[in-house]
Each structure stands twice: as C-alpha cells, then as structure tokens.
C-alpha cells in the first residue's frame, strides 16, 4: 500500500546530541502524526499536527507540518537513553488516504549511546 | 486520557486453533477501531477498520473469513484469527478513535505465535 518516505532509516547518536528526522509524501494530508514505538509495545502518540506550517513542541520534541502539507519533520533535542525506539510518521485524511485511516512511514530507528 | 487496552499481550498456540484478541477503549467511546499487523522491522500494515454496529472494512488482500472482526460495543472490538497457521504468527495491534478526525491511539499489541 501507499507509504510515506521517512528518513533516515536509522540513527546512532551520542547522548546529548540533537536528532532530526523527516517524512515526505506525494499526497496532501490533513493531519500529520508522529508516534514512538518501543520493542514489544504499540505506538505512542507524540505530536499531532493539524495546520499547514504548524510548529508544535512536546517537551524536548518539536515537529512541524510543511506548508504544502506533504512533509513534516521531528526534532529531538538533547537526546537521552530513553529516547531509544522507532519513530513513525503518519499521514491522515486529505488526498493521501481515506478519512481516519493512517498512512505510515517505514520508521526511523534511534539508538542513543550513553 | 485516550487509553487503549489490548488483551492478551502474548499467546502461543497450536496450528489449527482459533485465537481471539480483544481491544478496549478504557476512557472514551470508540466509534471506530483499527486492526494492524506488524512484521519484524517493518511498519504497521492496516488489516481492517471496524465501526461500532456495522461490518468491518477489510484492506485488499486480507481474508475476512480468516480474520473475523466484531465491534459490538463502543468500547470493545475483537479480532479472531480462525484456524491459525504458522504464517499467521505476527504482532497484531489495535487502535481506537472517538471519531475519525481524531488521532489514533494504540493498544500495546498482541504477539501471536503459532506452532
């Protein structure tokens, strides 16, 4: 099925470093979501973006919805070991998918070295 | 808020057995619930969408007679894997929303292993 282009696939960083990941799509979405998944668990919602150009923060996390509504980035500042996991972007609604259904990126696996 | 509970978290059973997985929204009423399947190191793949009181909508390639979905109340949806075989082994995850314009909130998943 349709997927978002998420990059990078994986990141190995030192504790304290900042992290940036992004997603792009050929389709317009009404909503962009960022989730984090840890091994053996379901995804947990981090940030939801509803308006083009919207910049939203959640603690050390910041995400922006692109002006064209076809892309988004997620930044994590001053990473800590518990940031380890797989981060997924997801698009919802608009021309990219039927209402309510999510289209997922392939995920960015983050590893943090203490 | 928006807590989704999934049970069981882990199940091992013999080939040919039917397995039921429950998904509950604990602090909100979920008009719509979604069922996903996730293979190792891959993203979530939508299997079906269920709306309370109506038949589920299955994604292309998903056998509706194999994966039975029931959404009989606003807080509970069940997925039954009928006559499970080793190739059905996977991580199954549900999500729920109070309405389809809201973000999906996910359960913790069920690890299904068929011997």
Tab-separated table of C-alpha atoms in Angstrom:
chain	number	residue	atom	x	y	z
A	1	UNK	CA	0.000	0.000	0.000
A	2	UNK	CA	0.906	3.674	-0.074
A	3	UNK	CA	3.647	4.769	2.310
A	4	UNK	CA	5.358	7.916	3.311
A	5	UNK	CA	9.071	8.388	2.633
A	6	UNK	CA	10.721	8.591	6.029
A	7	UNK	CA	14.413	9.231	6.598
A	8	UNK	CA	16.823	8.350	7.911
A	9	UNK	CA	16.123	4.643	8.400
A	10	UNK	CA	18.299	4.512	11.465
A	11	UNK	CA	20.431	6.805	13.596
A	12	UNK	CA	23.189	6.093	16.096
A	13	UNK	CA	23.901	9.105	18.246
A	14	UNK	CA	25.652	10.100	21.442
A	15	UNK	CA	23.596	11.076	24.468
A	16	UNK	CA	23.047	14.826	24.494
A	17	UNK	CA	23.038	15.232	20.737
A	18	UNK	CA	20.096	16.624	18.825
A	19	UNK	CA	18.171	14.440	16.366
A	20	UNK	CA	16.224	15.284	13.253
A	21	UNK	CA	14.082	13.047	11.072
A	22	UNK	CA	11.607	13.804	8.323
A	23	UNK	CA	8.838	12.451	6.154
A	24	UNK	CA	7.703	13.377	2.682
A	25	UNK	CA	4.758	12.377	0.575
A	26	UNK	CA	3.461	12.934	-2.916
A	27	UNK	CA	-0.020	13.336	-1.420
A	28	UNK	CA	-1.550	16.023	0.745
A	29	UNK	CA	-2.669	15.048	4.235
A	30	UNK	CA	-4.992	16.886	6.603
A	31	UNK	CA	-3.118	15.701	9.677
A	32	UNK	CA	0.426	14.573	10.341
A	33	UNK	CA	1.217	12.473	13.373
A	34	UNK	CA	4.436	11.339	14.992
A	35	UNK	CA	4.497	8.137	17.028
A	36	UNK	CA	7.192	6.332	19.012
A	37	UNK	CA	7.244	2.563	19.324
A	38	UNK	CA	9.365	0.606	21.772
A	39	UNK	CA	10.032	-3.132	21.391
A	40	UNK	CA	7.004	-5.301	22.086
A	41	UNK	CA	4.672	-2.341	22.521
A	42	UNK	CA	2.211	-0.375	20.473
A	43	UNK	CA	2.981	3.080	19.061
A	44	UNK	CA	2.529	6.021	21.392
A	45	UNK	CA	1.360	9.362	20.021
A	46	UNK	CA	3.988	12.089	20.449
A	47	UNK	CA	2.710	15.033	18.428
A	48	UNK	CA	-0.271	15.734	16.182
A	49	UNK	CA	-0.136	18.485	13.545
A	50	UNK	CA	-3.307	19.871	12.002
A	51	UNK	CA	-2.427	23.070	10.128
A	52	UNK	CA	-0.002	23.709	7.302
A	53	UNK	CA	3.105	25.389	8.707
A	54	UNK	CA	2.193	24.468	12.274
A	55	UNK	CA	5.125	24.113	14.657
A	56	UNK	CA	4.376	22.181	17.840
A	57	UNK	CA	6.525	21.174	20.796
A	58	UNK	CA	6.146	18.437	23.384
A	59	UNK	CA	8.974	18.728	25.890
A	60	UNK	CA	12.234	18.116	24.032
A	61	UNK	CA	10.334	17.179	20.873
A	62	UNK	CA	9.438	19.650	18.155
A	63	UNK	CA	7.577	18.874	14.944
A	64	UNK	CA	6.454	20.982	12.025
A	65	UNK	CA	3.820	20.422	9.364
A	66	UNK	CA	5.092	21.546	5.967
A	67	UNK	CA	3.434	24.441	4.187
A	68	UNK	CA	2.441	22.185	1.297
A	69	UNK	CA	1.057	19.587	3.736
A	70	UNK	CA	3.229	16.994	2.042
A	71	UNK	CA	6.027	16.814	4.577
A	72	UNK	CA	6.939	17.046	8.235
A	73	UNK	CA	9.992	16.887	10.442
A	74	UNK	CA	10.544	15.819	14.040
A	75	UNK	CA	13.417	17.130	16.130
A	76	UNK	CA	14.567	15.760	19.480
A	77	UNK	CA	16.863	17.987	21.465
A	78	UNK	CA	19.465	16.819	23.994
A	79	UNK	CA	18.755	13.123	23.489
A	80	UNK	CA	18.747	10.728	26.440
A	81	UNK	CA	18.914	6.905	26.539
A	82	UNK	CA	15.152	6.536	26.974
A	83	UNK	CA	14.636	8.186	23.585
A	84	UNK	CA	15.631	4.859	22.044
A	85	UNK	CA	12.915	3.373	19.874
A	86	UNK	CA	11.385	3.522	16.431
A	87	UNK	CA	9.755	6.772	15.395
A	88	UNK	CA	6.976	6.659	12.817
A	89	UNK	CA	5.386	9.481	10.927
A	90	UNK	CA	1.811	9.022	9.755
A	91	UNK	CA	-0.464	10.977	7.481
A	92	UNK	CA	-4.215	11.081	7.947
A	93	UNK	CA	-7.032	12.260	5.699
A	94	UNK	CA	-6.728	14.643	2.745
A	95	UNK	CA	-5.909	13.220	-0.664
A	96	UNK	CA	-3.403	10.784	0.820
A	97	UNK	CA	-5.815	8.430	2.455
A	98	UNK	CA	-9.432	7.795	3.285
A	99	UNK	CA	-10.767	9.687	6.255
A	100	UNK	CA	-9.421	8.397	9.538
A	101	UNK	CA	-7.022	5.867	8.019
A	102	UNK	CA	-3.324	6.346	8.679
A	103	UNK	CA	-0.569	6.019	6.107
A	104	UNK	CA	2.697	5.197	7.893
A	105	UNK	CA	6.299	5.887	7.114
A	106	UNK	CA	8.738	2.987	7.433
A	107	UNK	CA	10.135	4.310	10.673
A	108	UNK	CA	13.401	5.723	11.974
A	109	UNK	CA	15.222	3.542	14.466
A	110	UNK	CA	17.020	5.671	17.040
A	111	UNK	CA	19.884	4.340	19.130
A	112	UNK	CA	21.440	6.507	21.834
A	113	UNK	CA	24.845	5.759	23.275
A	114	UNK	CA	25.228	6.852	26.895
B	1	UNK	CA	-6.786	10.146	28.559
B	2	UNK	CA	-7.266	8.059	25.392
B	3	UNK	CA	-6.126	4.740	26.824
B	4	UNK	CA	-6.495	1.624	24.692
B	5	UNK	CA	-6.060	-1.786	26.267
B	6	UNK	CA	-5.315	-4.929	24.289
B	7	UNK	CA	-5.507	-8.497	25.556
B	8	UNK	CA	-3.774	-10.878	25.579
B	9	UNK	CA	-0.335	-9.385	25.163
B	10	UNK	CA	1.185	-12.702	24.164
B	11	UNK	CA	-0.235	-16.016	23.007
B	12	UNK	CA	1.255	-19.274	21.785
B	13	UNK	CA	-0.984	-21.950	20.346
B	14	UNK	CA	-1.023	-24.946	18.082
B	15	UNK	CA	-1.711	-24.791	14.376
B	16	UNK	CA	-5.420	-25.028	13.617
B	17	UNK	CA	-6.503	-23.205	16.766
B	18	UNK	CA	-8.634	-20.067	16.655
B	19	UNK	CA	-7.375	-17.137	18.686
B	20	UNK	CA	-9.368	-14.122	19.874
B	21	UNK	CA	-7.740	-10.766	20.622
B	22	UNK	CA	-9.621	-8.021	22.453
B	23	UNK	CA	-9.217	-4.285	22.084
B	24	UNK	CA	-10.853	-1.940	24.585
B	25	UNK	CA	-11.019	1.830	24.836
B	26	UNK	CA	-10.886	2.473	28.586
B	27	UNK	CA	-11.720	6.160	28.933
B	28	UNK	CA	-13.553	7.078	25.758
B	29	UNK	CA	-16.107	5.676	23.383
B	30	UNK	CA	-14.560	4.485	20.151
B	31	UNK	CA	-16.823	4.741	17.148
B	32	UNK	CA	-14.024	3.353	15.026
B	33	UNK	CA	-11.298	0.835	15.775
B	34	UNK	CA	-8.492	-0.296	13.519
B	35	UNK	CA	-6.569	-3.552	13.377
B	36	UNK	CA	-2.959	-3.679	12.189
B	37	UNK	CA	-0.379	-6.327	11.624
B	38	UNK	CA	3.332	-5.686	12.030
B	39	UNK	CA	6.174	-7.934	10.902
B	40	UNK	CA	9.649	-7.611	12.458
B	41	UNK	CA	11.490	-4.427	11.484
B	42	UNK	CA	8.560	-3.243	9.385
B	43	UNK	CA	5.901	-0.614	9.689
B	44	UNK	CA	2.272	-1.195	10.630
B	45	UNK	CA	0.014	-2.514	7.895
B	46	UNK	CA	-3.704	-1.844	8.212
B	47	UNK	CA	-5.791	-5.006	8.080
B	48	UNK	CA	-9.294	-3.699	8.649
B	49	UNK	CA	-11.404	-0.883	10.002
B	50	UNK	CA	-14.346	-1.604	12.242
B	51	UNK	CA	-17.205	0.716	13.075
B	52	UNK	CA	-19.457	0.013	16.006
B	53	UNK	CA	-22.561	-1.864	14.961
B	54	UNK	CA	-21.556	-2.462	11.351
B	55	UNK	CA	-19.410	-4.824	9.329
B	56	UNK	CA	-15.701	-4.274	9.196
B	57	UNK	CA	-13.995	-2.928	6.097
B	58	UNK	CA	-11.041	-5.076	5.114
B	59	UNK	CA	-7.971	-3.941	3.229
B	60	UNK	CA	-7.118	-5.559	-0.055
B	61	UNK	CA	-5.515	-8.947	0.411
B	62	UNK	CA	-6.848	-9.526	3.930
B	63	UNK	CA	-9.172	-12.534	4.165
B	64	UNK	CA	-12.303	-11.570	6.062
B	65	UNK	CA	-13.163	-15.204	6.784
B	66	UNK	CA	-9.714	-15.718	8.234
B	67	UNK	CA	-9.657	-12.596	10.378
B	68	UNK	CA	-13.080	-12.126	11.941
B	69	UNK	CA	-13.733	-8.711	13.447
B	70	UNK	CA	-16.558	-7.835	15.786
B	71	UNK	CA	-17.239	-4.348	17.131
B	72	UNK	CA	-20.348	-4.918	19.186
B	73	UNK	CA	-19.956	-2.003	21.577
B	74	UNK	CA	-18.399	1.458	21.643
B	75	UNK	CA	-15.579	0.227	23.860
B	76	UNK	CA	-14.767	-3.224	22.551
B	77	UNK	CA	-13.602	-4.734	19.288
B	78	UNK	CA	-12.357	-8.285	18.843
B	79	UNK	CA	-10.179	-9.893	16.199
B	80	UNK	CA	-10.409	-13.660	15.837
B	81	UNK	CA	-7.747	-15.427	13.825
B	82	UNK	CA	-9.507	-18.584	12.687
B	83	UNK	CA	-7.680	-21.866	12.128
B	84	UNK	CA	-4.353	-20.155	12.686
B	85	UNK	CA	-1.230	-21.412	10.958
B	86	UNK	CA	2.458	-20.556	11.452
B	87	UNK	CA	2.326	-17.916	8.718
B	88	UNK	CA	-0.238	-16.044	10.835
B	89	UNK	CA	2.389	-15.525	13.531
B	90	UNK	CA	2.891	-11.792	13.899
B	91	UNK	CA	2.411	-8.757	16.106
B	92	UNK	CA	-1.207	-7.580	15.977
B	93	UNK	CA	-2.032	-4.062	17.150
B	94	UNK	CA	-5.359	-2.292	17.505
B	95	UNK	CA	-6.104	1.401	17.666
B	96	UNK	CA	-9.203	3.396	18.504
B	97	UNK	CA	-10.603	6.866	17.900
B	98	UNK	CA	-13.690	8.673	19.264
B	99	UNK	CA	-14.253	9.994	15.753
B	100	UNK	CA	-12.297	9.542	12.534
B	101	UNK	CA	-10.861	13.069	12.549
B	102	UNK	CA	-9.034	12.422	15.803
B	103	UNK	CA	-5.571	10.839	16.096
B	104	UNK	CA	-5.494	7.105	16.609
B	105	UNK	CA	-4.416	5.754	19.982
B	106	UNK	CA	-2.877	2.309	20.003
B	107	UNK	CA	-3.024	-0.703	22.266
B	108	UNK	CA	0.159	-2.431	23.380
B	109	UNK	CA	-0.154	-5.163	20.785
B	110	UNK	CA	-0.513	-8.950	20.877
B	111	UNK	CA	2.366	-11.208	19.975
B	112	UNK	CA	0.850	-14.268	18.307
B	113	UNK	CA	2.996	-17.350	17.801
B	114	UNK	CA	1.544	-20.388	16.061
B	115	UNK	CA	3.454	-23.641	16.451
